[in-house]
Amino acid sequence: MAEVIRNRPLAEILADYVVGPPPRAPLKANEHCRHYSYRNTGIRGFMRGDPGGPQCAVGIDNTEPGGTAKCMPPPYCEGRPCGRREEYTEDERAAWKAHVRRAMERSIVAGSAIPREGDSGEVACPACGEGRILWARARINGHLHATCTTPRCFSVMS
Ligand code: SF4
Ligand SMILES: [Zn+2]
């Protein structure tokens, strides 16, 4: 986030924001194999004995300890790459990077609307231009919970 602020002044980011709901996320085209995904079941899944974990869309077991190393490119695969690994395309990777950057900017823009003091409140969301940001700050430790009413727009727990 600091890098985004350093590279682009906040006023420029704010001015650049097109009012509207956030777009759907593109493929998460990171360094993992394109068959890799992670199933996150959260604390509820863990409590009911379903902790989730790494998945492989072509059915190779990557759940053993350290088993996802083979899903990464060298040097992270530790000399044992998976023979079924397939890359995302450069276009897919570029789209994902742009999405991540945009999401960071969205967080900065939306977060800038939350008052620095106070226990709780509701403000218009400057990022999507149509939602309301509901926020609450814990008196005991200052932790902030905030979320925009527009789906996929903005939420934070800090
Ligand atoms: S690298 Fe191999 S094990 Fe990992 S997700 Fe891809 S195909 Fe599955
Ligand atoms: Zn919003």
CSV table of C-alpha atoms and ligand atoms in Angstrom, one decimal:
chain,number,residue,atom,x,y,z
A,1,MET,CA,0.0,0.0,0.0
A,2,ALA,CA,2.9,2.4,0.8
A,3,GLU,CA,4.3,1.8,-2.6
A,4,VAL,CA,1.0,2.8,-4.2
A,5,ILE,CA,0.9,6.0,-2.2
A,6,ARG,CA,4.5,6.7,-3.1
A,7,ASN,CA,4.0,6.1,-6.8
A,8,ARG,CA,0.6,7.8,-7.1
A,9,PRO,CA,-0.5,10.7,-4.9
A,10,LEU,CA,-3.8,10.0,-3.1
A,11,ALA,CA,-5.5,13.0,-4.8
A,12,GLU,CA,-4.6,11.4,-8.2
A,13,ILE,CA,-6.0,8.1,-7.2
A,14,LEU,CA,-9.2,9.7,-6.0
A,15,ALA,CA,-9.6,11.7,-9.2
A,16,ASP,CA,-8.9,8.6,-11.3
A,17,TYR,CA,-11.7,6.6,-9.6
A,18,VAL,CA,-14.7,5.9,-11.9
A,19,VAL,CA,-17.8,5.8,-9.7
A,20,GLY,CA,-19.5,2.4,-10.0
A,21,PRO,CA,-19.5,-1.1,-8.5
A,22,PRO,CA,-16.3,-3.0,-8.5
A,23,PRO,CA,-15.8,-5.4,-11.4
A,24,ARG,CA,-15.6,-9.2,-11.0
A,25,ALA,CA,-12.1,-10.4,-10.2
A,26,PRO,CA,-10.2,-12.0,-13.0
A,27,LEU,CA,-8.5,-15.4,-12.7
A,28,LYS,CA,-6.0,-15.3,-9.8
A,29,ALA,CA,-3.1,-15.7,-12.1
A,30,ASN,CA,-0.2,-15.7,-9.7
A,31,GLU,CA,3.0,-17.8,-9.7
A,32,HIS,CA,1.2,-21.0,-8.8
A,33,CYS,CA,0.3,-23.6,-11.4
A,34,ARG,CA,-3.0,-22.8,-13.1
A,35,HIS,CA,-4.5,-26.0,-11.6
A,36,TYR,CA,-3.8,-24.9,-8.1
A,37,SER,CA,-6.3,-23.4,-5.7
A,38,TYR,CA,-6.7,-23.1,-2.0
A,39,ARG,CA,-10.0,-24.0,-0.3
A,40,ASN,CA,-10.5,-21.8,2.7
A,41,THR,CA,-13.1,-23.1,5.1
A,42,GLY,CA,-12.3,-20.6,7.8
A,43,ILE,CA,-12.7,-21.2,11.5
A,44,ARG,CA,-16.1,-22.8,11.1
A,45,GLY,CA,-14.7,-25.4,8.8
A,46,PHE,CA,-11.8,-26.1,11.1
A,47,MET,CA,-14.2,-26.5,14.0
A,48,ARG,CA,-16.3,-29.1,12.1
A,49,GLY,CA,-13.3,-31.0,11.0
A,50,ASP,CA,-12.9,-29.6,7.5
A,51,PRO,CA,-9.8,-27.4,7.6
A,52,GLY,CA,-9.7,-27.0,3.7
A,53,GLY,CA,-6.3,-26.6,2.2
A,54,PRO,CA,-4.5,-26.8,-1.2
A,55,GLN,CA,-6.3,-28.3,-4.1
A,56,CYS,CA,-5.3,-29.6,-7.5
A,57,ALA,CA,-7.8,-29.5,-10.4
A,58,VAL,CA,-6.2,-32.5,-12.1
A,59,GLY,CA,-6.3,-34.7,-9.1
A,60,ILE,CA,-2.6,-34.8,-7.9
A,61,ASP,CA,-2.2,-34.9,-4.2
A,62,ASN,CA,-0.5,-31.7,-3.0
A,63,THR,CA,-1.8,-31.8,0.5
A,64,GLU,CA,1.2,-33.4,2.2
A,65,PRO,CA,3.4,-31.1,4.3
A,66,GLY,CA,5.5,-29.0,1.8
A,67,GLY,CA,3.5,-30.6,-1.0
A,68,THR,CA,2.6,-27.3,-2.7
A,69,ALA,CA,6.3,-26.5,-3.4
A,70,LYS,CA,5.9,-28.5,-6.6
A,71,CYS,CA,3.1,-26.2,-7.7
A,72,MET,CA,5.5,-23.2,-7.8
A,73,PRO,CA,8.2,-22.4,-10.4
A,74,PRO,CA,12.0,-22.7,-9.7
A,75,PRO,CA,13.6,-22.1,-7.3
A,76,TYR,CA,10.5,-22.5,-5.0
A,77,CYS,CA,9.8,-26.0,-6.2
A,78,GLU,CA,13.1,-27.1,-4.5
A,79,GLY,CA,14.2,-29.0,-7.6
A,80,ARG,CA,11.1,-31.2,-7.7
A,81,PRO,CA,8.6,-29.5,-10.1
A,82,CYS,CA,5.4,-31.2,-10.9
A,83,GLY,CA,5.2,-32.6,-14.4
A,84,ARG,CA,1.6,-31.5,-14.8
A,85,ARG,CA,2.3,-27.9,-13.9
A,86,GLU,CA,0.8,-25.4,-16.4
A,87,GLU,CA,1.4,-21.7,-16.5
A,88,TYR,CA,-1.1,-18.8,-16.7
A,89,THR,CA,-0.7,-16.7,-19.8
A,90,GLU,CA,1.1,-13.3,-19.7
A,91,ASP,CA,-2.3,-11.6,-20.4
A,92,GLU,CA,-3.9,-13.4,-17.5
A,93,ARG,CA,-1.1,-12.5,-15.2
A,94,ALA,CA,-1.2,-8.8,-16.3
A,95,ALA,CA,-5.0,-8.8,-15.7
A,96,TRP,CA,-4.5,-10.2,-12.2
A,97,LYS,CA,-1.8,-7.7,-11.3
A,98,ALA,CA,-3.9,-4.8,-12.5
A,99,HIS,CA,-6.8,-6.1,-10.4
A,100,VAL,CA,-4.6,-6.4,-7.3
A,101,ARG,CA,-3.3,-2.9,-7.8
A,102,ARG,CA,-6.8,-1.5,-8.3
A,103,ALA,CA,-8.0,-3.3,-5.2
A,104,MET,CA,-5.3,-1.6,-3.2
A,105,GLU,CA,-6.2,1.7,-4.6
A,106,ARG,CA,-9.9,1.0,-3.8
A,107,SER,CA,-8.9,0.3,-0.2
A,108,ILE,CA,-7.0,3.6,0.1
A,109,VAL,CA,-9.8,5.6,-1.4
A,110,ALA,CA,-12.6,3.9,0.7
A,111,GLY,CA,-10.4,4.0,3.9
A,112,SER,CA,-9.8,7.7,3.5
A,113,ALA,CA,-13.5,8.3,4.1
A,114,ILE,CA,-13.5,6.7,7.6
A,115,PRO,CA,-13.2,9.3,10.4
A,116,ARG,CA,-9.9,9.0,12.3
A,117,GLU,CA,-11.8,9.2,15.6
A,118,GLY,CA,-15.1,7.9,17.0
A,119,ASP,CA,-16.6,4.6,17.9
A,120,SER,CA,-18.8,3.9,14.9
A,121,GLY,CA,-20.7,5.4,12.1
A,122,GLU,CA,-21.7,5.3,8.4
A,123,VAL,CA,-20.3,7.3,5.5
A,124,ALA,CA,-20.8,7.4,1.8
A,125,CYS,CA,-18.3,5.2,0.0
A,126,PRO,CA,-16.1,7.3,-2.4
A,127,ALA,CA,-14.7,4.2,-4.1
A,128,CYS,CA,-17.9,2.8,-5.6
A,129,GLY,CA,-20.0,6.0,-5.3
A,130,GLU,CA,-23.2,4.1,-4.4
A,131,GLY,CA,-22.6,2.2,-1.2
A,132,ARG,CA,-22.3,3.1,2.5
A,133,ILE,CA,-19.3,2.3,4.6
A,134,LEU,CA,-20.4,1.0,8.0
A,135,TRP,CA,-17.6,1.2,10.5
A,136,ALA,CA,-16.9,0.5,14.1
A,137,ARG,CA,-13.8,1.0,16.2
A,138,ALA,CA,-13.1,-1.0,19.4
A,139,ARG,CA,-12.5,1.3,22.4
A,140,ILE,CA,-10.3,-1.2,24.1
A,141,ASN,CA,-7.6,-1.5,21.3
A,142,GLY,CA,-8.6,0.8,18.5
A,143,HIS,CA,-9.2,-2.1,16.1
A,144,LEU,CA,-11.3,-1.0,13.1
A,145,HIS,CA,-14.0,-3.0,11.4
A,146,ALA,CA,-15.5,-1.5,8.2
A,147,THR,CA,-17.3,-2.7,5.2
A,148,CYS,CA,-19.1,-1.1,2.2
A,149,THR,CA,-22.6,-2.2,1.5
A,150,THR,CA,-21.7,-2.7,-2.2
A,151,PRO,CA,-20.7,-6.3,-2.8
A,152,ARG,CA,-16.9,-6.8,-3.3
A,153,CYS,CA,-16.2,-3.1,-2.8
A,154,PHE,CA,-14.3,-2.7,0.5
A,155,SER,CA,-13.9,-4.3,3.9
A,156,VAL,CA,-11.2,-4.1,6.5
A,157,MET,CA,-10.5,-5.6,9.9
A,158,SER,CA,-7.4,-4.0,11.4
B,1,SF4,S1,1.6,-28.3,-10.1
B,1,SF4,FE1,0.9,-30.3,-10.2
B,1,SF4,S2,0.0,-30.8,-8.2
B,1,SF4,FE2,0.3,-28.6,-8.3
B,1,SF4,S3,-1.7,-27.9,-9.0
B,1,SF4,FE3,-0.5,-28.1,-10.8
B,1,SF4,S4,-0.9,-30.1,-11.6
B,1,SF4,FE4,-1.6,-30.0,-9.5
B,2,ZN,ZN,-18.1,1.1,-1.9
